[in-house]
Tab-separated table of C-alpha atoms and ligand atoms in Angstrom:
chain	number	residue	atom	x	y	z
T	14	UNK	CA	-0.131	0.040	0.155
T	15	UNK	CA	1.283	3.311	-0.964
T	16	UNK	CA	0.779	5.917	1.784
T	17	UNK	CA	-0.085	9.408	0.429
T	18	UNK	CA	2.189	11.587	2.976
T	19	UNK	CA	4.501	10.599	5.669
T	20	UNK	CA	6.057	12.991	8.001
T	21	UNK	CA	9.443	11.996	9.540
T	22	UNK	CA	9.697	13.439	12.870
T	23	UNK	CA	7.002	15.050	15.373
T	24	UNK	CA	8.355	18.345	16.503
T	25	UNK	CA	7.189	21.839	15.518
T	26	UNK	CA	7.368	21.747	12.091
T	27	UNK	CA	5.843	18.146	11.451
T	28	UNK	CA	3.140	18.387	13.540
T	29	UNK	CA	1.918	21.620	12.264
T	30	UNK	CA	2.371	20.162	8.624
T	31	UNK	CA	-0.027	17.176	9.967
T	32	UNK	CA	-2.485	19.601	10.981
T	33	UNK	CA	-2.685	21.469	7.761
T	34	UNK	CA	-2.772	18.393	6.038
T	35	UNK	CA	-5.481	16.879	7.963
T	36	UNK	CA	-7.481	20.038	7.859
T	37	UNK	CA	-7.070	19.822	3.826
T	38	UNK	CA	-9.004	16.527	3.894
T	39	UNK	CA	-6.049	13.972	3.560
T	40	UNK	CA	-7.205	11.283	5.729
T	41	UNK	CA	-3.800	9.181	4.961
T	42	UNK	CA	-1.233	11.054	6.856
T	43	UNK	CA	1.583	9.081	8.704
T	44	UNK	CA	3.760	10.760	11.525
T	45	UNK	CA	6.924	8.972	12.407
T	46	UNK	CA	8.838	9.677	15.771
T	47	UNK	CA	12.071	7.510	17.122
T	48	UNK	CA	11.027	8.883	20.735
T	49	UNK	CA	8.549	7.545	22.780
T	50	UNK	CA	6.511	10.549	22.793
T	51	UNK	CA	5.449	13.170	19.964
T	52	UNK	CA	6.375	16.777	20.398
T	53	UNK	CA	10.172	17.079	19.707
T	54	UNK	CA	12.504	19.007	21.102
T	55	UNK	CA	10.408	21.379	23.054
T	56	UNK	CA	9.344	18.594	25.312
T	57	UNK	CA	12.644	18.993	27.236
T	58	UNK	CA	12.649	22.588	27.565
T	59	UNK	CA	10.356	23.415	30.842
T	60	UNK	CA	10.927	27.377	30.423
T	61	UNK	CA	8.798	29.729	28.960
T	62	UNK	CA	8.950	31.032	25.564
T	63	UNK	CA	6.788	28.964	23.391
T	64	UNK	CA	4.027	29.132	21.582
T	65	UNK	CA	4.015	33.107	20.682
T	66	UNK	CA	4.234	33.116	16.750
T	67	UNK	CA	2.221	30.030	16.037
T	68	UNK	CA	-0.652	29.852	18.957
T	69	UNK	CA	-0.294	33.569	20.199
T	70	UNK	CA	0.263	32.263	23.690
T	71	UNK	CA	3.141	31.923	25.906
T	72	UNK	CA	3.632	28.511	26.974
T	73	UNK	CA	6.639	26.450	28.403
T	74	UNK	CA	8.130	23.806	26.279
T	75	UNK	CA	5.894	20.894	27.346
T	76	UNK	CA	2.548	22.832	27.447
T	77	UNK	CA	3.639	23.734	23.806
T	78	UNK	CA	4.233	20.014	23.132
T	79	UNK	CA	1.209	18.654	24.174
T	80	UNK	CA	-0.647	21.420	22.201
T	81	UNK	CA	1.141	20.592	18.798
T	82	UNK	CA	0.013	16.815	19.366
T	83	UNK	CA	-3.140	17.790	20.205
T	84	UNK	CA	-4.103	20.082	17.442
T	85	UNK	CA	-2.925	17.319	14.784
T	86	UNK	CA	-5.624	15.127	16.377
T	87	UNK	CA	-6.974	12.370	14.149
T	88	UNK	CA	-3.412	11.985	12.530
T	89	UNK	CA	-2.199	8.508	12.843
T	90	UNK	CA	1.199	9.079	14.594
T	91	UNK	CA	3.732	6.001	15.376
T	92	UNK	CA	6.408	6.766	18.120
T	93	UNK	CA	9.371	5.015	18.631
T	94	UNK	CA	9.110	4.322	14.789
T	95	UNK	CA	12.936	5.598	13.164
T	96	UNK	CA	13.856	6.386	9.778
T	97	UNK	CA	16.904	4.821	9.123
T	98	UNK	CA	17.408	5.278	5.240
T	99	UNK	CA	15.263	6.588	2.350
T	100	UNK	CA	15.049	5.516	-1.382
T	101	UNK	CA	14.518	7.334	-4.332
T	102	UNK	CA	10.796	8.087	-4.974
T	103	UNK	CA	9.412	8.210	-1.334
T	104	UNK	CA	10.347	5.002	0.137
T	105	UNK	CA	11.319	4.901	4.097
T	106	UNK	CA	13.255	2.218	5.968
T	107	UNK	CA	12.031	2.099	9.358
T	108	UNK	CA	12.951	0.618	12.318
T	109	UNK	CA	9.771	0.067	14.049
T	110	UNK	CA	9.541	-2.205	17.713
T	111	UNK	CA	8.462	-5.080	16.063
T	112	UNK	CA	11.442	-4.991	13.108
T	113	UNK	CA	12.761	-3.196	9.936
T	114	UNK	CA	9.951	-2.285	7.408
T	115	UNK	CA	9.587	0.042	4.139
T	116	UNK	CA	7.117	2.442	3.793
T	117	UNK	CA	5.993	4.079	0.455
T	118	UNK	CA	4.522	6.902	0.144
T	119	UNK	CA	3.559	9.753	-2.575
T	120	UNK	CA	5.313	12.391	-0.694
T	121	UNK	CA	7.424	12.668	2.062
T	122	UNK	CA	8.074	15.433	4.812
T	123	UNK	CA	11.734	15.456	6.450
T	124	UNK	CA	11.345	17.426	9.741
T	125	UNK	CA	13.949	15.849	12.100
T	126	UNK	CA	15.135	18.776	13.313
T	127	UNK	CA	18.779	19.327	14.657
T	128	UNK	CA	20.990	17.633	17.121
T	129	UNK	CA	24.013	19.269	19.404
T	130	UNK	CA	27.517	18.834	18.634
T	131	UNK	CA	29.265	16.149	21.484
T	132	UNK	CA	32.483	17.527	22.948
T	133	UNK	CA	34.662	15.294	20.701
T	134	UNK	CA	33.591	16.795	17.657
T	135	UNK	CA	34.278	20.463	19.201
T	136	UNK	CA	37.929	19.411	19.550
T	137	UNK	CA	37.868	20.508	23.311
T	138	UNK	CA	41.182	19.278	24.912
T	139	UNK	CA	41.689	18.678	28.489
T	140	UNK	CA	40.495	15.537	30.605
T	141	UNK	CA	37.415	13.692	30.409
T	142	UNK	CA	35.786	13.932	33.725
T	143	UNK	CA	31.962	13.659	34.685
T	144	UNK	CA	29.934	17.071	34.641
T	145	UNK	CA	30.250	18.070	31.037
T	146	UNK	CA	26.978	18.417	29.252
T	147	UNK	CA	25.282	20.117	26.270
T	148	UNK	CA	22.407	22.311	26.535
T	149	UNK	CA	19.817	19.669	25.845
T	150	UNK	CA	21.305	16.942	27.922
T	151	UNK	CA	21.395	19.500	30.875
T	152	UNK	CA	17.589	20.355	30.106
T	153	UNK	CA	16.229	16.652	29.729
T	154	UNK	CA	18.397	15.727	33.354
T	155	UNK	CA	16.548	19.112	35.029
T	156	UNK	CA	13.246	18.746	33.308
T	157	UNK	CA	12.626	15.286	32.736
T	158	UNK	CA	15.059	13.728	35.608
T	159	UNK	CA	14.554	16.183	38.549
T	160	UNK	CA	18.169	15.652	38.676
T	161	UNK	CA	20.973	18.755	39.580
T	162	UNK	CA	24.086	17.639	37.609
T	163	UNK	CA	26.246	20.404	39.121
T	164	UNK	CA	26.073	23.501	41.321
T	165	UNK	CA	28.431	25.963	39.502
T	166	UNK	CA	29.102	25.396	35.666
T	167	UNK	CA	30.343	27.324	33.057
T	168	UNK	CA	28.355	27.885	30.298
T	169	UNK	CA	30.344	28.120	26.899
T	170	UNK	CA	28.552	30.316	23.965
T	171	UNK	CA	26.416	33.301	24.518
T	172	UNK	CA	23.571	32.669	21.511
T	173	UNK	CA	20.037	32.497	22.175
T	174	UNK	CA	20.023	29.084	23.313
T	175	UNK	CA	22.872	29.642	26.317
T	176	UNK	CA	19.830	31.727	27.819
T	177	UNK	CA	17.865	28.836	27.707
T	178	UNK	CA	20.759	27.318	29.738
T	179	UNK	CA	20.259	29.969	32.214
T	180	UNK	CA	16.955	29.732	32.689
T	181	UNK	CA	17.138	25.940	33.297
T	182	UNK	CA	19.979	26.565	35.553
T	183	UNK	CA	17.787	28.891	37.473
T	184	UNK	CA	14.802	26.650	37.634
T	185	UNK	CA	17.171	24.181	39.242
T	186	UNK	CA	19.047	26.408	41.775
T	187	UNK	CA	22.123	26.099	39.844
T	188	UNK	CA	24.268	29.442	39.575
T	189	UNK	CA	26.730	29.576	36.999
T	190	UNK	CA	30.246	30.729	37.613
T	191	UNK	CA	30.288	32.461	33.949
T	192	UNK	CA	29.438	32.472	30.445
T	193	UNK	CA	31.958	32.862	28.214
T	194	UNK	CA	32.589	34.212	24.573
T	195	UNK	CA	35.438	33.991	22.068
T	196	UNK	CA	33.913	37.189	19.994
T	197	UNK	CA	34.124	40.782	21.426
T	198	UNK	CA	30.211	40.374	22.064
T	199	UNK	CA	27.588	38.520	23.029
T	200	UNK	CA	25.770	36.533	19.968
T	201	UNK	CA	22.320	36.947	20.998
T	202	UNK	CA	20.743	40.545	21.164
T	203	UNK	CA	22.539	43.133	23.208
T	204	UNK	CA	20.399	43.291	26.378
T	205	UNK	CA	21.274	39.540	26.928
T	206	UNK	CA	24.509	40.542	28.410
T	207	UNK	CA	22.537	42.617	30.558
T	208	UNK	CA	19.983	40.181	31.688
T	209	UNK	CA	22.780	37.298	32.352
T	210	UNK	CA	24.411	39.472	34.665
T	211	UNK	CA	21.966	41.384	36.776
T	212	UNK	CA	18.903	39.192	36.323
T	213	UNK	CA	20.672	35.952	36.957
T	214	UNK	CA	24.038	37.122	38.431
T	215	UNK	CA	26.370	35.207	36.090
T	216	UNK	CA	29.440	37.021	34.882
T	217	UNK	CA	29.471	37.349	30.918
T	218	UNK	CA	32.963	36.918	29.829
T	219	UNK	CA	33.579	38.039	26.262
T	220	UNK	CA	37.004	37.829	24.354
T	221	UNK	CA	37.318	34.468	26.159
T	222	UNK	CA	37.967	31.026	24.661
T	223	UNK	CA	37.966	27.900	26.166
T	224	UNK	CA	41.561	25.947	26.157
T	225	UNK	CA	40.772	23.017	28.281
T	226	UNK	CA	38.714	21.398	30.996
T	227	UNK	CA	40.285	20.248	34.296
T	228	UNK	CA	39.660	17.642	36.726
T	229	UNK	CA	40.029	13.862	36.968
T	230	UNK	CA	36.556	12.337	38.484
T	231	UNK	CA	34.475	15.382	38.348
T	232	UNK	CA	35.009	19.197	36.488
T	233	UNK	CA	37.317	20.994	39.020
T	234	UNK	CA	37.679	24.181	36.710
T	235	UNK	CA	38.411	25.240	33.031
T	236	UNK	CA	41.092	27.333	31.620
T	237	UNK	CA	40.593	29.891	29.462
T	238	UNK	CA	42.373	32.181	26.959
T	239	UNK	CA	41.613	35.642	28.088
T	240	UNK	CA	43.308	39.125	26.752
T	241	UNK	CA	46.247	36.922	25.584
T	242	UNK	CA	46.733	35.311	29.169
T	243	UNK	CA	45.612	31.742	30.174
T	244	UNK	CA	43.483	31.919	33.935
T	245	UNK	CA	41.220	29.421	35.267
T	246	UNK	CA	38.115	29.578	36.118
T	247	UNK	CA	36.900	27.380	39.264
T	248	UNK	CA	33.338	25.140	38.559
T	249	UNK	CA	31.963	21.918	38.648
T	250	UNK	CA	31.005	21.418	35.556
T	251	UNK	CA	30.685	22.500	31.703
T	252	UNK	CA	27.383	23.255	29.762
T	253	UNK	CA	28.308	23.658	25.896
T	254	UNK	CA	25.519	25.425	24.224
T	255	UNK	CA	24.910	26.171	20.484
T	256	UNK	CA	26.961	24.463	17.685
T	257	UNK	CA	23.898	22.661	16.291
T	258	UNK	CA	23.821	20.772	13.032
T	259	UNK	CA	20.820	19.371	11.190
T	260	UNK	CA	19.820	15.954	12.072
T	261	UNK	CA	20.637	14.226	8.835
T	262	UNK	CA	21.984	11.100	9.816
T	263	UNK	CA	19.135	9.222	7.602
T	264	UNK	CA	19.940	11.095	4.603
T	265	UNK	CA	24.209	11.246	4.910
T	266	UNK	CA	24.144	8.107	2.806
T	267	UNK	CA	21.597	8.478	0.184
T	268	UNK	CA	20.640	10.313	-3.158
T	269	UNK	CA	19.522	13.550	-1.466
T	270	UNK	CA	21.698	16.472	-1.958
T	271	UNK	CA	22.862	18.153	1.338
T	272	UNK	CA	24.149	22.036	1.088
T	273	UNK	CA	27.760	21.716	3.033
T	274	UNK	CA	26.647	25.307	4.015
T	275	UNK	CA	23.447	24.852	6.067
T	276	UNK	CA	24.273	20.830	6.950
T	277	UNK	CA	20.291	20.001	5.580
T	278	UNK	CA	18.969	19.387	2.636
T	279	UNK	CA	18.935	21.511	-0.528
T	280	UNK	CA	15.416	22.568	-1.254
T	281	UNK	CA	13.613	24.521	-3.903
T	282	UNK	CA	11.172	27.347	-3.176
T	283	UNK	CA	8.536	24.701	-3.068
T	284	UNK	CA	10.473	22.981	-0.298
T	285	UNK	CA	11.405	20.222	-2.157
T	286	UNK	CA	14.871	18.319	-1.871
T	287	UNK	CA	16.652	17.079	-4.766
T	288	UNK	CA	14.169	14.055	-4.842
T	289	UNK	CA	10.512	15.774	-5.571
T	290	UNK	CA	9.168	13.053	-3.775
T	291	UNK	CA	10.757	14.187	-0.546
T	292	UNK	CA	10.228	17.803	0.892
T	293	UNK	CA	11.737	19.240	4.188
T	294	UNK	CA	10.941	22.217	6.638
T	295	UNK	CA	12.245	23.175	10.039
T	296	UNK	CA	15.576	23.287	11.913
T	297	UNK	CA	16.708	20.106	9.623
T	298	UNK	CA	17.138	22.640	6.975
T	299	UNK	CA	19.460	25.004	8.956
T	300	UNK	CA	20.529	24.861	12.431
T	301	UNK	CA	18.502	26.148	15.195
T	302	UNK	CA	15.743	28.707	14.615
T	303	UNK	CA	12.894	29.773	17.064
T	304	UNK	CA	9.879	27.366	16.857
T	305	UNK	CA	7.437	29.740	15.471
T	306	UNK	CA	9.597	29.868	12.558
T	307	UNK	CA	9.924	25.800	12.258
T	308	UNK	CA	6.310	25.259	12.651
T	309	UNK	CA	5.870	28.067	9.925
T	310	UNK	CA	7.910	26.207	7.644
T	311	UNK	CA	6.058	22.896	8.305
T	312	UNK	CA	2.910	24.657	7.312
T	313	UNK	CA	4.279	26.243	3.676
T	314	UNK	CA	5.907	22.956	3.143
T	315	UNK	CA	2.483	20.979	3.688
T	316	UNK	CA	0.822	23.140	1.116
T	317	UNK	CA	3.437	22.614	-1.021
T	318	UNK	CA	2.763	19.195	-0.867
T	319	UNK	CA	-0.664	19.631	-1.164
T	320	UNK	CA	-0.242	21.298	-4.481
T	321	UNK	CA	2.224	18.441	-5.433
T	322	UNK	CA	-0.277	15.916	-5.318
T	323	UNK	CA	-2.708	17.671	-7.296
T	324	UNK	CA	0.159	17.851	-9.707
T	325	UNK	CA	0.172	21.846	-9.673
T	326	UNK	CA	3.903	22.216	-9.031
T	327	UNK	CA	6.465	23.269	-11.640
T	328	UNK	CA	8.591	20.146	-12.665
T	329	UNK	CA	10.921	22.538	-14.426
T	330	UNK	CA	14.859	22.393	-13.158
T	331	UNK	CA	14.542	26.173	-12.406
T	332	UNK	CA	17.757	28.155	-11.203
T	333	UNK	CA	20.170	27.991	-8.144
T	334	UNK	CA	20.839	30.459	-5.330
T	335	UNK	CA	24.550	30.661	-4.617
T	336	UNK	CA	25.680	32.282	-1.108
T	337	UNK	CA	28.627	34.591	-1.703
T	338	UNK	CA	31.668	35.138	0.837
T	339	UNK	CA	30.794	36.457	4.348
T	340	UNK	CA	27.604	34.154	4.250
T	341	UNK	CA	26.990	31.326	5.983
T	342	UNK	CA	24.121	30.112	4.269
T	343	UNK	CA	21.162	31.095	2.260
T	344	UNK	CA	18.222	28.771	1.710
T	345	UNK	CA	16.166	27.658	-0.382
T	346	UNK	CA	19.169	26.954	-2.921
T	347	UNK	CA	16.984	26.486	-5.850
T	348	UNK	CA	14.383	28.962	-7.141
T	349	UNK	CA	11.308	27.247	-8.762
T	350	UNK	CA	9.898	28.791	-12.090
T	351	UNK	CA	7.001	30.729	-11.286
T	352	UNK	CA	7.318	30.363	-7.579
T	353	UNK	CA	5.191	32.881	-5.515
T	354	UNK	CA	6.690	34.559	-3.194
T	355	UNK	CA	10.290	34.494	-4.116
T	356	UNK	CA	11.960	34.658	-0.260
T	357	UNK	CA	15.127	33.490	0.930
T	358	UNK	CA	16.418	33.030	4.352
T	359	UNK	CA	19.997	33.518	5.245
T	360	UNK	CA	22.642	34.027	8.250
T	361	UNK	CA	25.985	36.089	7.984
T	362	UNK	CA	29.175	34.081	9.456
T	363	UNK	CA	30.073	37.162	11.304
T	364	UNK	CA	29.068	40.658	12.304
T	365	UNK	CA	28.636	42.592	9.105
T	366	UNK	CA	27.746	46.197	7.860
T	367	UNK	CA	27.630	46.916	4.292
T	368	UNK	CA	25.166	46.112	1.563
T	369	UNK	CA	23.336	42.821	0.728
T	370	UNK	CA	22.871	42.196	-3.131
T	371	UNK	CA	21.125	39.710	-5.071
T	372	UNK	CA	21.864	39.612	-8.618
T	373	UNK	CA	21.345	37.334	-11.707
T	374	UNK	CA	23.108	37.747	-14.940
T	375	UNK	CA	23.252	41.672	-15.265
T	376	UNK	CA	19.853	42.326	-13.260
T	377	UNK	CA	19.786	43.270	-9.650
T	378	UNK	CA	17.004	41.911	-7.801
T	379	UNK	CA	17.715	43.383	-4.205
T	380	UNK	CA	20.296	45.980	-2.983
T	381	UNK	CA	19.612	46.434	0.807
T	382	UNK	CA	22.074	48.350	3.572
T	383	UNK	CA	22.537	45.549	6.305
T	384	UNK	CA	24.166	45.798	10.063
T	385	UNK	CA	23.613	41.839	10.794
T	386	UNK	CA	24.927	39.693	13.752
T	387	UNK	CA	25.188	35.758	12.946
T	388	UNK	CA	22.281	35.290	15.270
T	389	UNK	CA	19.918	37.328	13.122
T	390	UNK	CA	17.752	35.533	10.542
T	391	UNK	CA	17.676	37.621	7.184
T	392	UNK	CA	14.532	37.213	5.301
T	393	UNK	CA	15.050	38.787	1.621
T	394	UNK	CA	11.793	38.704	-0.533
T	395	UNK	CA	12.158	39.662	-3.954
T	396	UNK	CA	10.700	41.051	-6.684
T	397	UNK	CA	8.285	38.973	-9.052
T	398	UNK	CA	10.934	39.479	-12.019
T	399	UNK	CA	13.091	37.168	-10.144
T	400	UNK	CA	10.878	34.266	-11.200
T	401	UNK	CA	12.183	34.661	-14.638
T	402	UNK	CA	15.693	34.477	-13.783
T	403	UNK	CA	17.715	32.231	-16.494
T	404	UNK	CA	20.950	32.318	-14.187
T	405	UNK	CA	21.769	31.558	-10.961
T	406	UNK	CA	21.148	33.867	-8.411
T	407	UNK	CA	23.888	35.005	-6.453
T	408	UNK	CA	23.595	36.610	-2.917
T	409	UNK	CA	26.584	38.500	-1.921
T	410	UNK	CA	27.865	41.149	0.731
T	411	UNK	CA	29.201	44.280	-0.332
T	412	UNK	CA	31.387	45.487	2.426
J	515	FAD	C1	17.935	24.317	24.176
J	515	FAD	C2	16.923	24.839	23.193
J	515	FAD	C3	16.348	25.814	23.613
J	515	FAD	C4	15.222	26.536	22.885
J	515	FAD	N1	14.290	27.417	23.199
J	515	FAD	C5	13.487	27.754	22.371
J	515	FAD	C6	12.556	28.929	23.319
J	515	FAD	O1	12.298	29.118	24.337
J	515	FAD	N2	11.286	29.074	22.156
J	515	FAD	C7	11.254	28.409	20.907
J	515	FAD	O2	10.280	28.993	20.278
J	515	FAD	N3	12.389	27.857	20.689
J	515	FAD	C8	13.056	27.677	21.021
J	515	FAD	N4	14.392	26.398	20.674
J	515	FAD	C9	14.168	26.172	19.489
J	515	FAD	C10	13.260	25.164	18.923
J	515	FAD	O3	13.357	24.020	20.053
J	515	FAD	C11	13.336	24.451	17.402
J	515	FAD	O4	13.227	25.606	16.912
J	515	FAD	C12	12.203	23.652	17.432
J	515	FAD	O5	11.825	22.466	18.010
J	515	FAD	C13	12.334	23.025	15.864
J	515	FAD	O6	11.325	22.247	15.473
J	515	FAD	P1	11.464	21.005	14.733
J	515	FAD	O7	9.993	20.505	14.231
J	515	FAD	O8	12.253	21.648	13.314
J	515	FAD	O9	12.316	20.455	14.904
J	515	FAD	P2	12.849	19.226	16.492
J	515	FAD	O10	11.621	19.884	17.595
J	515	FAD	O11	13.952	19.177	17.036
J	515	FAD	O12	11.833	17.766	16.350
J	515	FAD	C14	12.246	17.044	15.313
J	515	FAD	C15	11.933	15.569	15.754
J	515	FAD	O13	12.365	14.579	14.773
J	515	FAD	C16	12.594	13.099	15.622
J	515	FAD	N5	13.615	12.250	14.296
J	515	FAD	C17	14.777	12.906	14.437
J	515	FAD	N6	15.255	12.083	13.653
J	515	FAD	C18	14.458	11.036	13.143
J	515	FAD	C19	14.344	10.011	12.540
J	515	FAD	N7	15.370	9.165	11.724
J	515	FAD	N8	12.961	9.107	12.627
J	515	FAD	C20	12.198	9.537	13.298
J	515	FAD	N9	12.101	10.663	14.077
J	515	FAD	C21	13.250	11.514	13.939
J	515	FAD	C22	13.089	13.559	16.722
J	515	FAD	O14	13.124	12.391	17.838
J	515	FAD	C23	12.402	14.745	16.861
J	515	FAD	O15	11.208	14.505	17.804
J	515	FAD	C24	15.508	26.045	21.081
J	515	FAD	C25	16.130	25.118	21.256
J	515	FAD	C26	17.117	24.645	21.837
J	515	FAD	C27	17.892	23.708	21.350
């Protein structure tokens, strides 16, 4: 039996897509989730900050996850089902509690989110004591296990997710010894350092890089390089925040094209991957964004799937989108002819003041002043003329 749509991953993007497909009258949508519960990453984040963009309510993560699942009721959801491989044309290989099987579908939506880089992948030297965690593992211990893994950790990183670590620490009665950042300012928006210092009582050390972790059984300190000098900060734990990468384990050895810049599948403006039976949305497209953005992408991808099932998506190859120097990534990576609207999303690699320009051949489609930090999502709305571009689009930063 061929399914109509299968969604891989039951986080905000996948569950929002499931709801939209059900609302459009599809009664044969299947959601596969590798965890024992649906809801995705918010299930582990007990602090508030969820639901504002999509439900216009302010919830904590577990409440948001439950609301997403409830809003998609009627859709078949199978937990403990892990997709391990995929084959051309919409076939999935799935590890289920009762064995391995294949599922064929007319369309597949991949919404597998992100994973955090391990310490090994970050190439941090020093000993290997207990007490070194990623933000995700820390949150799971605190909110799900009711544990207090340390009392005075150091937080490595200052992007938005680091503040999630501070909120979790406060919930558990933990006061971090410091937050450290190799750059000259924090990565998150400016009041962030003020909030860390005055609301959480945590010193924020910029221009400070982690050199090594010390301790035998437990962490006893971290050695940092600050203004050219090494110093030790006494602590009993380390929380690595940030450094996320799209969860593409099941795609790595398949025919689906991966963009080395985003680390996720390359898509076109209709959210289709290099195999038009597979669509993708949410954080799997690029490292972490706000859940409301992931949910919105799930909604748009579901609408594109509905058009595809009706034969209303263009099959013309379209033109590519190239990210120039200074840009960490740009997606979608391909423009479907006639797609509307033509909207690109980008991030810069480091603080950037200048202009951003989108061109194709001799045509300039956009030329705007920018003053951006790596943490800011940049949305580029291109004019209708860009839909008829016959050469690849280039997105360049002009300093
Ligand atoms: C520490 C932290 C704090 C955050 N705080 C906030 C916040 O306060 N507010 C906010 O709006 N956003 C926050 N975010 C961002 C938010 O978590 C994401 O934007 C959102 O969860 C992305 O949704 P998603 O559906 O793309 O992926 P996810 O929520 O990651 O869901 C992906 C799902 O796919 C499943 N999956 C993966 N691989 C497979 C497979 N092979 N087979 C089957 N299932 C699979 C996973 O188990 C998971 O359930 C935070 C992120 C982090 C890391």
